[in-house]
C-alpha atoms as a printed R data frame, in Angstrom:
    type eleno elety resid chain resno      x       y      z
1   ATOM     1    CA   MET     A     1 -0.262  -0.102 -0.307
2   ATOM     2    CA   SER     A     2  1.221   3.508 -0.843
3   ATOM     3    CA   ILE     A     3  1.466   6.202  1.364
4   ATOM     4    CA   THR     A     4  1.645   9.939  1.060
5   ATOM     5    CA   GLU     A     5  4.442  11.950  0.530
6   ATOM     6    CA   HIS     A     6  4.013  13.495  4.066
7   ATOM     7    CA   GLU     A     7  3.738  10.419  5.721
8   ATOM     8    CA   LYS     A     8  6.644   8.757  4.097
9   ATOM     9    CA   LEU     A     9  8.712  11.848  5.301
10  ATOM    10    CA   TYR     A    10  7.690  11.120  9.056
11  ATOM    11    CA   SER     A    11  8.506   7.226  8.181
12  ATOM    12    CA   PRO     A    12 12.500   6.433  8.902
13  ATOM    13    CA   SER     A    13 12.337   2.953  7.462
14  ATOM    14    CA   GLN     A    14 11.461   4.511  4.278
15  ATOM    15    CA   TRP     A    15 14.853   5.791  3.994
16  ATOM    16    CA   SER     A    16 17.057   3.548  4.660
17  ATOM    17    CA   ARG     A    17 20.230   2.429  1.974
18  ATOM    18    CA   ARG     A    18 20.510  -1.323  3.383
19  ATOM    19    CA   PHE     A    19 16.980  -2.602  2.829
20  ATOM    20    CA   ASP     A    20 13.535  -1.573  2.056
21  ATOM    21    CA   SER     A    21 11.255  -0.808  4.963
22  ATOM    22    CA   LEU     A    22 10.238  -3.873  5.990
23  ATOM    23    CA   GLY     A    23 13.379  -4.982  5.669
24  ATOM    24    CA   VAL     A    24 15.237  -2.668  7.796
25  ATOM    25    CA   GLN     A    25 12.482  -3.151 10.673
26  ATOM    26    CA   ALA     A    26 12.766  -6.917 10.469
27  ATOM    27    CA   GLU     A    27 16.910  -6.650 11.156
28  ATOM    28    CA   TYR     A    28 16.278  -4.259 13.634
29  ATOM    29    CA   SER     A    29 13.964  -5.878 15.547
30  ATOM    30    CA   LYS     A    30 16.066  -9.220 15.323
31  ATOM    31    CA   ASN     A    31 19.227  -7.143 16.140
32  ATOM    32    CA   ALA     A    32 17.425  -6.326 18.984
33  ATOM    33    CA   ARG     A    33 16.480  -9.056 20.373
34  ATOM    34    CA   ASN     A    34 19.746 -10.273 19.972
35  ATOM    35    CA   MET     A    35 21.437  -7.481 21.865
36  ATOM    36    CA   THR     A    36 19.585  -7.515 24.567
37  ATOM    37    CA   GLU     A    37 19.686 -10.851 25.151
38  ATOM    38    CA   LEU     A    38 23.928 -10.745 24.963
39  ATOM    39    CA   ALA     A    39 23.582  -7.936 27.430
40  ATOM    40    CA   ARG     A    40 22.122  -9.672 29.637
41  ATOM    41    CA   SER     A    41 23.673 -13.031 29.339
42  ATOM    42    CA   ALA     A    42 27.126 -10.862 29.163
43  ATOM    43    CA   THR     A    43 26.686  -8.359 32.083
44  ATOM    44    CA   SER     A    44 26.026  -8.213 35.435
45  ATOM    45    CA   CYS     A    45 22.353  -7.307 35.824
46  ATOM    46    CA   GLU     A    46 18.929  -6.612 37.270
47  ATOM    47    CA   ILE     A    47 15.933  -6.991 35.435
48  ATOM    48    CA   ASP     A    48 12.322  -5.672 35.623
49  ATOM    49    CA   ILE     A    49 12.572  -3.324 38.674
50  ATOM    50    CA   SER     A    50  9.158  -1.765 39.544
51  ATOM    51    CA   TYR     A    51  8.879   2.756 39.764
52  ATOM    52    CA   GLY     A    52  5.185   2.825 39.021
53  ATOM    53    CA   PRO     A    53  1.772   0.405 39.280
54  ATOM    54    CA   SER     A    54  1.713  -0.758 35.628
55  ATOM    55    CA   GLU     A    55  3.495  -3.721 33.866
56  ATOM    56    CA   ARG     A    56  5.178  -1.465 31.682
57  ATOM    57    CA   ASN     A    57  6.465   0.559 34.763
58  ATOM    58    CA   LYS     A    58 10.098  -1.234 35.178
59  ATOM    59    CA   TYR     A    59 13.374  -0.817 34.049
60  ATOM    60    CA   ASP     A    60 16.470  -2.577 34.220
61  ATOM    61    CA   ILE     A    61 20.156  -2.102 35.260
62  ATOM    62    CA   TYR     A    62 23.162  -3.313 33.540
63  ATOM    63    CA   GLY     A    63 26.682  -2.834 35.324
64  ATOM    64    CA   THR     A    64 25.446  -4.134 39.068
65  ATOM    65    CA   ASP     A    65 28.943  -5.019 39.570
66  ATOM    66    CA   LEU     A    66 30.340  -1.801 38.971
67  ATOM    67    CA   PRO     A    67 32.043   0.661 41.369
68  ATOM    68    CA   LYS     A    68 29.094   2.476 43.340
69  ATOM    69    CA   ASP     A    69 30.278   5.593 41.937
70  ATOM    70    CA   ALA     A    70 30.202   4.954 38.447
71  ATOM    71    CA   PRO     A    71 28.470   6.880 35.818
72  ATOM    72    CA   VAL     A    72 24.979   6.209 35.309
73  ATOM    73    CA   LEU     A    73 23.171   6.024 31.335
74  ATOM    74    CA   LEU     A    74 19.339   6.067 31.618
75  ATOM    75    CA   PHE     A    75 18.221   5.160 28.360
76  ATOM    76    CA   PHE     A    76 14.719   5.366 26.486
77  ATOM    77    CA   HIS     A    77 13.296   3.210 23.600
78  ATOM    78    CA   GLY     A    78 11.669   4.605 20.831
79  ATOM    79    CA   GLY     A    79  8.815   3.742 19.037
80  ATOM    80    CA   TYR     A    80  6.599   6.328 18.308
81  ATOM    81    CA   TRP     A    81  5.381   6.459 21.495
82  ATOM    82    CA   GLN     A    82  2.977   3.419 20.551
83  ATOM    83    CA   GLU     A    83  5.812   0.909 20.082
84  ATOM    84    CA   GLY     A    84  8.789  -0.962 21.500
85  ATOM    85    CA   SER     A    85 10.003  -2.024 25.013
86  ATOM    86    CA   LYS     A    86 13.183  -2.434 27.128
87  ATOM    87    CA   ASP     A    87 13.336  -5.602 26.910
88  ATOM    88    CA   VAL     A    88 14.461  -5.421 23.427
89  ATOM    89    CA   SER     A    89 16.579  -2.179 23.595
90  ATOM    90    CA   GLY     A    90 19.969  -3.350 25.241
91  ATOM    91    CA   PHE     A    91 22.249  -1.806 21.812
92  ATOM    92    CA   PRO     A    92 24.152   0.042 24.529
93  ATOM    93    CA   ALA     A    93 24.504  -2.280 27.559
94  ATOM    94    CA   LYS     A    94 27.374  -4.343 27.217
95  ATOM    95    CA   THR     A    95 29.526  -1.861 25.198
96  ATOM    96    CA   PHE     A    96 29.175   0.745 28.039
97  ATOM    97    CA   VAL     A    97 29.376  -1.390 30.817
98  ATOM    98    CA   SER     A    98 32.614  -2.553 29.651
99  ATOM    99    CA   GLN     A    99 33.526   1.302 29.411
100 ATOM   100    CA   GLY     A   100 32.742   1.578 33.224
101 ATOM   101    CA   ILE     A   101 29.229   3.162 32.606
102 ATOM   102    CA   LYS     A   102 26.127   1.846 34.501
103 ATOM   103    CA   VAL     A   103 23.215   1.207 31.892
104 ATOM   104    CA   ILE     A   104 19.532   1.625 32.844
105 ATOM   105    CA   LEU     A   105 17.274   0.759 29.954
106 ATOM   106    CA   GLY     A   106 13.903   2.481 31.458
107 ATOM   107    CA   GLY     A   107 10.077   1.017 30.207
108 ATOM   108    CA   TYR     A   108  7.071   3.092 29.709
109 ATOM   109    CA   ASP     A   109  3.446   2.932 28.672
110 ATOM   110    CA   LEU     A   110  2.305   3.031 25.316
111 ATOM   111    CA   CYS     A   111 -0.159   5.056 23.626
112 ATOM   112    CA   PRO     A   112 -3.303   4.909 22.862
113 ATOM   113    CA   THR     A   113 -3.679   2.706 26.319
114 ATOM   114    CA   VAL     A   114 -2.356   6.318 27.997
115 ATOM   115    CA   THR     A   115 -1.890   9.642 26.670
116 ATOM   116    CA   VAL     A   116  1.900  10.993 25.054
117 ATOM   117    CA   ALA     A   117  1.661  13.129 28.260
118 ATOM   118    CA   GLU     A   118  0.854  10.323 30.593
119 ATOM   119    CA   ILE     A   119  4.749   9.059 29.259
120 ATOM   120    CA   LEU     A   120  5.690  12.730 29.842
121 ATOM   121    CA   SER     A   121  4.708  11.783 33.290
122 ATOM   122    CA   GLN     A   122  6.163   8.545 33.569
123 ATOM   123    CA   VAL     A   123  9.707   9.255 32.356
124 ATOM   124    CA   LYS     A   124 10.314  12.038 34.504
125 ATOM   125    CA   SER     A   125  8.847  10.343 37.208
126 ATOM   126    CA   LEU     A   126 11.652   7.168 36.656
127 ATOM   127    CA   THR     A   127 14.307   9.803 35.830
128 ATOM   128    CA   GLU     A   128 13.860  11.254 39.280
129 ATOM   129    CA   LYS     A   129 14.256   8.337 40.920
130 ATOM   130    CA   ILE     A   130 17.334   7.119 39.383
131 ATOM   131    CA   LEU     A   131 19.030  10.767 40.440
132 ATOM   132    CA   LYS     A   132 17.749   9.832 43.941
133 ATOM   133    CA   PHE     A   133 19.192   6.180 43.473
134 ATOM   134    CA   ALA     A   134 22.737   7.815 42.107
135 ATOM   135    CA   LEU     A   135 22.988  10.388 44.655
136 ATOM   136    CA   GLU     A   136 22.609   7.561 47.077
137 ATOM   137    CA   TRP     A   137 25.351   5.465 45.387
138 ATOM   138    CA   GLY     A   138 27.585   8.586 45.311
139 ATOM   139    CA   SER     A   139 27.834   8.244 41.116
140 ATOM   140    CA   LYS     A   140 30.206  10.568 39.420
141 ATOM   141    CA   SER     A   141 27.252  11.756 36.817
142 ATOM   142    CA   VAL     A   142 24.015  10.785 35.370
143 ATOM   143    CA   TRP     A   143 23.061  11.185 31.571
144 ATOM   144    CA   VAL     A   144 19.754  10.866 30.384
145 ATOM   145    CA   GLY     A   145 18.970   9.848 26.500
146 ATOM   146    CA   GLY     A   146 16.653   8.205 24.512
147 ATOM   147    CA   HIS     A   147 16.253   7.583 20.598
148 ATOM   148    CA   SER     A   148 13.306   8.588 18.055
149 ATOM   149    CA   ALA     A   149 10.257   9.106 20.325
150 ATOM   150    CA   GLY     A   150 12.710   8.332 23.661
151 ATOM   151    CA   ALA     A   151 14.594  11.491 22.138
152 ATOM   152    CA   HIS     A   152 11.425  13.455 22.754
153 ATOM   153    CA   LEU     A   153 10.578  12.358 25.389
154 ATOM   154    CA   VAL     A   154 14.234  13.210 27.117
155 ATOM   155    CA   ALA     A   155 13.907  16.194 25.799
156 ATOM   156    CA   SER     A   156 10.763  17.558 27.877
157 ATOM   157    CA   LEU     A   157 12.820  17.449 30.776
158 ATOM   158    CA   LEU     A   158 14.443  20.253 28.713
159 ATOM   159    CA   HIS     A   159 11.421  22.042 28.948
160 ATOM   160    CA   ASP     A   160 10.054  21.728 32.643
161 ATOM   161    CA   PRO     A   161 11.178  24.362 34.603
162 ATOM   162    CA   GLU     A   162  9.360  23.110 37.561
163 ATOM   163    CA   TRP     A   163 10.561  19.729 37.357
164 ATOM   164    CA   MET     A   164 14.229  21.294 37.119
165 ATOM   165    CA   THR     A   165 13.537  23.612 39.893
166 ATOM   166    CA   LEU     A   166 11.764  20.123 41.772
167 ATOM   167    CA   ILE     A   167 15.221  17.965 41.069
168 ATOM   168    CA   ALA     A   168 17.285  21.236 42.105
169 ATOM   169    CA   GLN     A   169 15.518  21.456 45.413
170 ATOM   170    CA   LYS     A   170 16.179  17.758 46.458
171 ATOM   171    CA   GLY     A   171 19.962  18.082 45.435
172 ATOM   172    CA   TYR     A   172 19.900  16.090 42.416
173 ATOM   173    CA   LEU     A   173 20.380  18.482 39.708
174 ATOM   174    CA   PRO     A   174 24.096  18.805 40.235
175 ATOM   175    CA   LEU     A   175 23.937  15.121 39.181
176 ATOM   176    CA   LEU     A   176 22.516  15.149 35.763
177 ATOM   177    CA   LYS     A   177 25.663  16.262 33.589
178 ATOM   178    CA   GLY     A   178 24.093  15.453 30.260
179 ATOM   179    CA   ILE     A   179 21.251  14.838 27.854
180 ATOM   180    CA   LEU     A   180 21.491  12.677 24.402
181 ATOM   181    CA   LEU     A   181 19.519  12.546 21.722
182 ATOM   182    CA   ILE     A   182 19.428  10.304 19.214
183 ATOM   183    CA   SER     A   183 17.168  10.309 15.835
184 ATOM   184    CA   GLY     A   184 14.458  12.617 17.813
185 ATOM   185    CA   ILE     A   185 11.326  14.100 16.814
186 ATOM   186    CA   TYR     A   186 10.829  17.557 18.450
187 ATOM   187    CA   ASN     A   187  8.145  19.457 16.193
188 ATOM   188    CA   VAL     A   188  5.476  16.685 16.553
189 ATOM   189    CA   GLU     A   189  1.960  18.699 14.858
190 ATOM   190    CA   PRO     A   190  3.315  16.839 11.695
191 ATOM   191    CA   LEU     A   191  2.440  13.763 13.089
192 ATOM   192    CA   LEU     A   192 -1.671  15.196 13.387
193 ATOM   193    CA   THR     A   193 -2.273  14.395  9.654
194 ATOM   194    CA   THR     A   194 -0.078  10.946  9.581
195 ATOM   195    CA   SER     A   195 -1.735   7.799  9.917
196 ATOM   196    CA   TYR     A   196  0.887   7.478 13.292
197 ATOM   197    CA   ASN     A   197 -2.124   9.604 15.486
198 ATOM   198    CA   ASN     A   198 -4.454   6.729 15.007
199 ATOM   199    CA   ALA     A   199 -3.059   5.343 18.353
200 ATOM   200    CA   LEU     A   200 -1.668   8.796 19.496
201 ATOM   201    CA   LYS     A   201 -5.163  10.760 19.573
202 ATOM   202    CA   LEU     A   202 -3.136  14.261 19.733
203 ATOM   203    CA   THR     A   203 -5.268  17.179 19.084
204 ATOM   204    CA   GLY     A   204 -3.977  20.199 17.382
205 ATOM   205    CA   ASN     A   205 -3.392  22.233 20.970
206 ATOM   206    CA   GLU     A   206 -1.659  18.757 22.248
207 ATOM   207    CA   ALA     A   207  0.548  18.842 19.408
208 ATOM   208    CA   LYS     A   208  1.576  22.376 19.870
209 ATOM   209    CA   VAL     A   209  2.389  22.056 23.548
210 ATOM   210    CA   LEU     A   210  4.238  18.374 22.995
211 ATOM   211    CA   SER     A   211  6.546  20.504 19.928
212 ATOM   212    CA   PHE     A   212  9.365  21.411 21.720
213 ATOM   213    CA   GLY     A   213 11.131  22.586 18.712
214 ATOM   214    CA   THR     A   214  8.962  25.233 18.295
215 ATOM   215    CA   SER     A   215  8.630  25.781 22.404
216 ATOM   216    CA   ASN     A   216  9.321  29.291 23.705
217 ATOM   217    CA   THR     A   217 11.406  27.849 26.883
218 ATOM   218    CA   LYS     A   218 13.806  30.423 27.660
219 ATOM   219    CA   VAL     A   219 14.805  29.356 31.233
220 ATOM   220    CA   PRO     A   220 19.193  29.112 31.091
221 ATOM   221    CA   ILE     A   221 20.101  25.661 31.499
222 ATOM   222    CA   LEU     A   222 23.831  25.598 32.531
223 ATOM   223    CA   ASN     A   223 25.950  22.795 33.498
224 ATOM   224    CA   ILE     A   224 24.237  20.060 31.285
225 ATOM   225    CA   LYS     A   225 25.616  19.412 27.988
226 ATOM   226    CA   VAL     A   226 22.918  18.344 25.477
227 ATOM   227    CA   ILE     A   227 24.545  16.213 22.518
228 ATOM   228    CA   VAL     A   228 22.180  15.871 19.277
229 ATOM   229    CA   THR     A   229 22.231  13.568 16.903
230 ATOM   230    CA   VAL     A   230 21.172  11.556 13.630
231 ATOM   231    CA   GLY     A   231 22.201   9.574 11.084
232 ATOM   232    CA   GLU     A   232 22.408  11.283  7.673
233 ATOM   233    CA   CYS     A   233 19.805   8.238  5.802
234 ATOM   234    CA   ASP     A   234 17.233   8.923  8.349
235 ATOM   235    CA   SER     A   235 14.419  10.620  7.317
236 ATOM   236    CA   PRO     A   236 14.816  14.073  5.933
237 ATOM   237    CA   ALA     A   237 12.099  15.415  8.185
238 ATOM   238    CA   PHE     A   238 14.559  14.189 11.127
239 ATOM   239    CA   VAL     A   239 17.890  14.935 10.144
240 ATOM   240    CA   GLN     A   240 16.372  18.461  9.804
241 ATOM   241    CA   GLU     A   241 14.458  18.767 12.743
242 ATOM   242    CA   SER     A   242 17.788  17.080 14.919
243 ATOM   243    CA   CYS     A   243 19.737  20.168 13.147
244 ATOM   244    CA   ASN     A   244 16.695  22.975 13.989
245 ATOM   245    CA   TYR     A   245 16.441  21.475 17.656
246 ATOM   246    CA   ALA     A   246 20.133  21.714 18.226
247 ATOM   247    CA   GLN     A   247 20.326  25.315 16.700
248 ATOM   248    CA   LYS     A   248 17.101  26.022 19.114
249 ATOM   249    CA   LEU     A   249 18.957  24.456 22.152
250 ATOM   250    CA   VAL     A   250 21.791  26.932 21.730
251 ATOM   251    CA   GLU     A   251 18.851  29.773 22.436
252 ATOM   252    CA   PHE     A   252 19.157  28.693 26.487
253 ATOM   253    CA   VAL     A   253 21.608  25.310 26.818
254 ATOM   254    CA   ASP     A   254 25.076  26.720 27.503
255 ATOM   255    CA   ASN     A   255 26.620  23.433 26.092
256 ATOM   256    CA   VAL     A   256 25.382  22.266 23.330
257 ATOM   257    CA   GLU     A   257 26.857  19.888 20.088
258 ATOM   258    CA   TYR     A   258 25.543  18.344 16.878
259 ATOM   259    CA   LEU     A   259 26.574  15.446 15.114
260 ATOM   260    CA   LEU     A   260 25.538  14.519 12.012
261 ATOM   261    CA   VAL     A   261 26.725  10.420 11.530
262 ATOM   262    CA   ARG     A   262 27.915   9.941  7.375
263 ATOM   263    CA   ASN     A   263 28.923   6.617  5.813
264 ATOM   264    CA   SER     A   264 25.052   5.887  5.153
265 ATOM   265    CA   VAL     A   265 24.102   5.748  8.664
266 ATOM   266    CA   ASP     A   266 20.463   5.470  9.395
267 ATOM   267    CA   HIS     A   267 17.612   5.784 11.556
268 ATOM   268    CA   TYR     A   268 18.362   2.048 13.338
269 ATOM   269    CA   ASP     A   269 21.732   1.208 12.219
270 ATOM   270    CA   ILE     A   270 23.046   4.538 14.652
271 ATOM   271    CA   MET     A   271 21.473   2.045 17.419
272 ATOM   272    CA   GLU     A   272 22.805  -1.028 15.976
273 ATOM   273    CA   LYS     A   273 26.451   0.340 15.995
274 ATOM   274    CA   LEU     A   274 26.157   1.389 20.007
275 ATOM   275    CA   VAL     A   275 27.677  -2.533 20.180
276 ATOM   276    CA   ASP     A   276 30.732  -1.415 18.424
277 ATOM   277    CA   ASN     A   277 33.623   0.619 20.611
278 ATOM   278    CA   ASN     A   278 34.868   1.756 17.432
279 ATOM   279    CA   PHE     A   279 32.127   3.952 16.845
280 ATOM   280    CA   ILE     A   280 32.073   7.457 16.442
281 ATOM   281    CA   LEU     A   281 28.915   8.478 18.557
282 ATOM   282    CA   ASN     A   282 30.198   5.499 21.160
283 ATOM   283    CA   LYS     A   283 33.731   7.367 21.533
284 ATOM   284    CA   LEU     A   284 31.797  10.589 22.252
285 ATOM   285    CA   LEU     A   285 29.536  10.004 24.573
286 ATOM   286    CA   ILE     A   286 32.548   7.609 26.552
287 ATOM   287    CA   LYS     A   287 34.627  10.729 26.708
288 ATOM   288    CA   ASN     A   288 31.957  12.791 27.780
289 ATOM   289    CA   ILE     A   289 29.823  10.227 30.592
290 ATOM   290    CA   GLN     A   290 33.387   8.697 32.668
């Protein structure tokens, strides 16, 4: 079945040079399962720790045998807020644990069971909890990252002054050293006229509020580095959004880095390559997180 040009722009699987749309999704699903299983067998980990009332309100910790003061990477999966799971998102776990970084994969409820706004609340709740634990552990630092819709969820932290004030009051803010946004979507209004909104059920006003790329946030963010990255063979809309959003962040964040990953990297293998110590994004992240 053909899709409109507009929908194609917001369908990253349509733009890979490696496979057709179904093929790249199948390859990603296979690799996601395999790499997560490998991470669980090759690292010391604790799986399915609850942080909320629902079945999906759980997280996994990889690197439980690392020193208590090890830096932490909390990561949220993508899937257009309606698919995906922490249980098939283990790409960064083994590599980063081997570099002394504790990796925490966060799960959350999906649309249409809940709204995008409710997912944002879950992400903020888990992030606050992990910051609390990191303070108790004596962790050197905490980075929070996400892929695709997960990047949008993590970006929401930068646009919520009340949440930032809350974690500052609790003494957690100095630990939050970085935000990692991989292949994200930051302006959701264009999704209103796509099939993706069948599950999201966003109204025009809701989409406007959730479009951080056009947000008027002016509250300065200090001492937190934000890395915005995307593959050159992602959807042109996603590539442009990443570039535009990085420029937007410069207006109120004091340390922003934008990385366009070349060599035909697409929306999916930018995550698959996180298992490779020599991948340019891994080198950048490890240098910043350690």
